[in-house]
Amino acid sequence: SHAQERLLRAVARDGIKNVAVVDDPRQAIYVWREARVENIAGFPGDGRSRIEAPLSKNWRSVEPILKVANKSIHGYHFGDPAEFDADRILEPARSFAPSGHPAVTLQVFDTREAEAEAVAEWIGQLNTAGRPYRDMVILIRARTYLDVYLDALDRDGIPYAVSAGDAFYTRPEILDVVHLLRLCVDSMDTLALVVTLRSPVVGLSQAEVVRLTQADDEADLFWQVIYDPVA
């Protein structure tokens, strides 16, 4: 961004030669914060020289995956075409033993639920074929639909661990435990009490809880009924 460019120019003042800048003109995600490829293309400017080291070797992906990536981003850039080599591609830095299976499979589903079911079924098939669950991972763009995939895994009896995200703490059974603990800490926490009464721990219906709260005009009668049944 312009602010970062000004900061770097201040750091890379005359006589300073140990400033390194790394960029990727295909990373569209940075556009939202006003990053511009031109800021790097002209750095440091002012007639000063620089050393460029293109990073085209990829050390973590097999060749079929890189082919898909290169094909997908071919010709795309977010700056001046004259300052960017649109034909630059990523190359595998090492070879991998062929697995006999496609590295990339593209499937389209009508609903997210159908996709989640297919993913769970695929994981089950891989496990049956000898692949341990710990070797598999599902990458999800956002946490919004995380529960859809977790429910599909639960239905198929597939164990999982959620890394990152807060979906675990928003699941109903976890919230029930949290409110029960809150009630243990503060017995006058009305919200925690109502949630606990409605949870499977007690099992009261919403109508039953409402009747308790409206049993009398006295504000504390509700608590008397709960904590002193003979009152």
Coordinates of C-alpha atoms in Angstrom, one line a residue:
S1 CA 0.0 0.0 0.0
H2 CA 1.0 3.6 -0.3
A3 CA 1.6 3.9 3.5
Q4 CA 3.8 0.8 3.5
E5 CA 5.7 2.1 0.5
R6 CA 6.5 5.4 2.4
L7 CA 7.6 3.4 5.4
L8 CA 9.9 1.2 3.3
R9 CA 11.4 4.2 1.6
A10 CA 12.1 5.8 5.0
V11 CA 13.9 2.5 6.1
A12 CA 15.8 2.1 2.8
R13 CA 17.4 5.6 3.0
D14 CA 20.7 6.3 1.4
G15 CA 23.4 4.0 2.6
I16 CA 21.0 1.3 3.8
K17 CA 21.3 -1.9 1.7
N18 CA 19.8 -4.6 3.8
V19 CA 16.1 -4.0 3.0
A20 CA 14.3 -6.9 1.3
V21 CA 10.8 -6.7 -0.2
V22 CA 8.8 -9.7 -1.2
D23 CA 5.7 -9.5 -3.3
D24 CA 3.4 -11.6 -5.4
P25 CA 1.5 -9.6 -8.1
R26 CA -1.1 -12.4 -8.4
Q27 CA -2.2 -12.1 -4.8
A28 CA -5.5 -10.3 -5.4
I29 CA -6.4 -10.6 -1.7
Y30 CA -4.2 -7.6 -1.0
V31 CA -6.2 -5.3 -3.3
W32 CA -8.8 -4.7 -0.6
R33 CA -6.3 -2.8 1.4
E34 CA -5.1 -0.7 -1.6
A35 CA -1.9 -2.6 -2.2
R36 CA -0.5 -1.7 -5.7
V37 CA 2.0 -3.7 -7.7
E38 CA 3.5 -0.5 -9.0
N39 CA 4.7 0.4 -5.5
I40 CA 7.1 -2.6 -5.7
A41 CA 7.9 -2.3 -9.3
G42 CA 9.4 1.2 -8.7
F43 CA 11.1 0.4 -5.4
P44 CA 13.4 1.9 -4.3
G45 CA 13.5 4.4 -7.1
D46 CA 15.4 7.6 -7.0
G47 CA 18.0 6.2 -9.3
R48 CA 19.2 3.6 -6.8
S49 CA 20.0 0.1 -8.0
R50 CA 18.4 -3.1 -6.7
I51 CA 18.8 -6.8 -7.0
E52 CA 15.8 -8.8 -8.2
A53 CA 15.5 -12.5 -7.3
P54 CA 12.4 -14.1 -8.9
L55 CA 11.0 -16.9 -6.8
S56 CA 9.6 -19.4 -9.3
K57 CA 10.4 -22.7 -7.5
N58 CA 7.6 -24.3 -5.5
W59 CA 8.8 -26.7 -2.8
R60 CA 5.5 -28.1 -1.5
S61 CA 3.2 -29.0 -4.5
V62 CA 3.3 -31.8 -7.0
E63 CA 3.4 -30.9 -10.7
P64 CA -0.3 -31.5 -11.5
I65 CA -1.3 -29.0 -8.8
L66 CA 1.1 -26.4 -10.2
K67 CA -0.3 -27.0 -13.7
V68 CA -3.8 -26.2 -12.4
A69 CA -2.5 -23.1 -10.5
N70 CA -0.6 -21.8 -13.5
K71 CA -3.5 -22.4 -15.9
S72 CA -5.9 -20.6 -13.5
I73 CA -3.8 -17.5 -13.1
H74 CA -2.3 -17.3 -16.5
G75 CA -2.4 -13.7 -17.8
Y76 CA -3.8 -12.2 -14.6
H77 CA -2.1 -9.3 -12.9
F78 CA -3.0 -6.4 -10.8
G79 CA -0.6 -3.7 -12.0
D80 CA 0.9 -2.3 -15.2
P81 CA 1.3 -5.1 -17.8
A82 CA 4.6 -3.6 -18.8
E83 CA 5.9 -4.2 -15.3
F84 CA 4.7 -7.8 -15.0
D85 CA 5.5 -11.0 -16.8
A86 CA 2.1 -12.6 -17.2
D87 CA 3.7 -15.8 -18.5
R88 CA 5.8 -16.4 -15.4
I89 CA 4.9 -19.8 -14.0
L90 CA 5.6 -21.8 -10.9
E91 CA 7.8 -24.8 -11.3
P92 CA 8.2 -27.8 -9.0
A93 CA 11.5 -27.7 -7.1
R94 CA 11.5 -31.4 -6.4
S95 CA 9.8 -34.5 -7.8
F96 CA 7.3 -36.7 -6.0
A97 CA 6.6 -40.3 -6.4
P98 CA 3.5 -40.8 -8.6
S99 CA 0.5 -41.9 -6.5
G100 CA -1.7 -43.3 -9.3
H101 CA -4.5 -40.9 -8.3
P102 CA -5.3 -37.4 -9.7
A103 CA -3.7 -34.6 -7.6
V104 CA -6.7 -32.3 -8.3
T105 CA -10.3 -33.4 -8.8
L106 CA -13.0 -30.8 -9.6
Q107 CA -16.6 -31.6 -8.7
V108 CA -19.7 -29.4 -8.7
F109 CA -22.7 -29.9 -6.3
D110 CA -26.1 -28.3 -6.2
T111 CA -26.0 -27.7 -2.4
R112 CA -23.4 -27.4 0.2
E113 CA -25.0 -30.3 2.1
A114 CA -24.5 -32.5 -0.9
E115 CA -20.8 -31.5 -1.1
A116 CA -20.3 -32.2 2.6
E117 CA -21.9 -35.7 2.2
A118 CA -19.6 -36.4 -0.8
V119 CA -16.5 -35.3 1.1
A120 CA -17.4 -37.5 4.1
E121 CA -18.0 -40.4 1.8
W122 CA -14.7 -39.9 0.0
I123 CA -12.8 -39.7 3.3
G124 CA -14.5 -43.0 4.4
Q125 CA -13.4 -44.7 1.2
L126 CA -9.8 -43.5 1.6
N127 CA -9.8 -44.8 5.2
T128 CA -11.2 -48.1 4.1
A129 CA -8.4 -48.3 1.5
G130 CA -5.8 -47.9 4.2
R131 CA -5.3 -44.1 4.5
P132 CA -5.3 -43.0 8.1
Y133 CA -7.6 -40.2 9.1
R134 CA -4.7 -38.1 10.3
D135 CA -3.4 -37.8 6.7
M136 CA -6.6 -36.0 5.6
V137 CA -7.7 -32.4 6.0
I138 CA -10.6 -30.3 4.8
L139 CA -9.8 -26.7 4.0
I140 CA -12.8 -24.4 4.4
R141 CA -12.9 -20.8 3.1
A142 CA -15.0 -19.5 5.9
R143 CA -16.4 -20.8 9.2
T144 CA -20.0 -19.9 8.2
Y145 CA -20.8 -23.4 6.9
L146 CA -18.4 -25.4 9.1
D147 CA -21.2 -27.2 10.9
V148 CA -22.5 -28.6 7.6
Y149 CA -19.3 -30.5 7.1
L150 CA -19.0 -31.5 10.7
D151 CA -22.5 -32.9 10.7
A152 CA -21.7 -35.0 7.6
L153 CA -18.6 -36.4 9.3
D154 CA -20.6 -37.2 12.4
R155 CA -23.3 -39.1 10.5
D156 CA -20.6 -41.2 8.8
G157 CA -18.8 -41.9 12.2
I158 CA -15.7 -40.1 11.0
P159 CA -13.5 -38.7 13.8
Y160 CA -12.2 -35.2 13.4
A161 CA -10.5 -32.3 15.1
V162 CA -11.2 -28.6 14.3
S163 CA -8.1 -26.5 14.0
A164 CA -8.8 -22.8 14.2
G165 CA -12.2 -21.3 14.1
D166 CA -14.6 -21.0 17.0
A167 CA -17.4 -23.3 15.8
F168 CA -16.6 -25.8 18.6
Y169 CA -17.6 -23.2 21.2
T170 CA -20.9 -22.3 19.5
R171 CA -22.2 -25.9 19.3
P172 CA -25.4 -26.4 21.5
E173 CA -23.9 -29.0 23.8
I174 CA -20.9 -26.8 24.5
L175 CA -23.0 -23.8 25.2
D176 CA -25.1 -25.9 27.6
V177 CA -21.9 -26.8 29.6
V178 CA -20.7 -23.2 29.5
H179 CA -24.0 -21.9 31.0
L180 CA -24.0 -24.6 33.6
L181 CA -20.5 -23.6 34.7
R182 CA -21.6 -19.9 34.7
L183 CA -24.5 -20.9 37.0
C184 CA -22.1 -22.7 39.3
V185 CA -20.0 -19.5 39.6
D186 CA -23.0 -17.1 40.0
S187 CA -26.3 -18.7 41.1
M188 CA -28.1 -15.5 40.4
D189 CA -27.2 -15.5 36.7
T190 CA -30.7 -15.6 35.2
L191 CA -29.6 -16.2 31.6
A192 CA -27.4 -19.1 32.6
L193 CA -30.2 -20.6 34.8
V194 CA -32.8 -20.4 32.0
V195 CA -30.5 -22.0 29.5
T196 CA -29.6 -24.8 31.9
L197 CA -33.3 -25.4 32.6
R198 CA -34.0 -25.6 28.9
S199 CA -31.0 -27.8 28.2
P200 CA -31.0 -31.7 28.3
V201 CA -29.5 -31.4 31.8
V202 CA -32.9 -30.4 33.2
G203 CA -35.2 -30.7 30.2
L204 CA -37.9 -28.1 31.0
S205 CA -39.9 -26.8 28.1
Q206 CA -40.1 -23.1 27.2
A207 CA -43.7 -23.0 28.5
E208 CA -42.7 -24.5 31.9
V209 CA -39.8 -22.0 32.3
V210 CA -42.2 -19.1 31.5
R211 CA -44.7 -20.3 34.1
L212 CA -42.0 -20.4 36.7
T213 CA -41.0 -16.8 35.9
Q214 CA -44.7 -15.6 36.1
A215 CA -45.6 -17.6 39.2
D216 CA -45.9 -14.5 41.4
D217 CA -45.3 -10.7 41.2
E218 CA -42.4 -11.0 43.6
A219 CA -39.2 -10.8 41.6
D220 CA -37.3 -13.4 43.7
L221 CA -40.1 -16.0 43.8
F222 CA -38.6 -17.7 40.7
W223 CA -35.4 -18.3 42.5
Q224 CA -37.2 -19.6 45.6
V225 CA -39.0 -22.2 43.5
I226 CA -35.8 -23.3 41.9
Y227 CA -33.6 -23.4 45.0
D228 CA -36.2 -24.1 47.7
P229 CA -39.0 -26.3 46.3
V230 CA -41.0 -26.3 49.5
A231 CA -41.2 -22.4 49.5

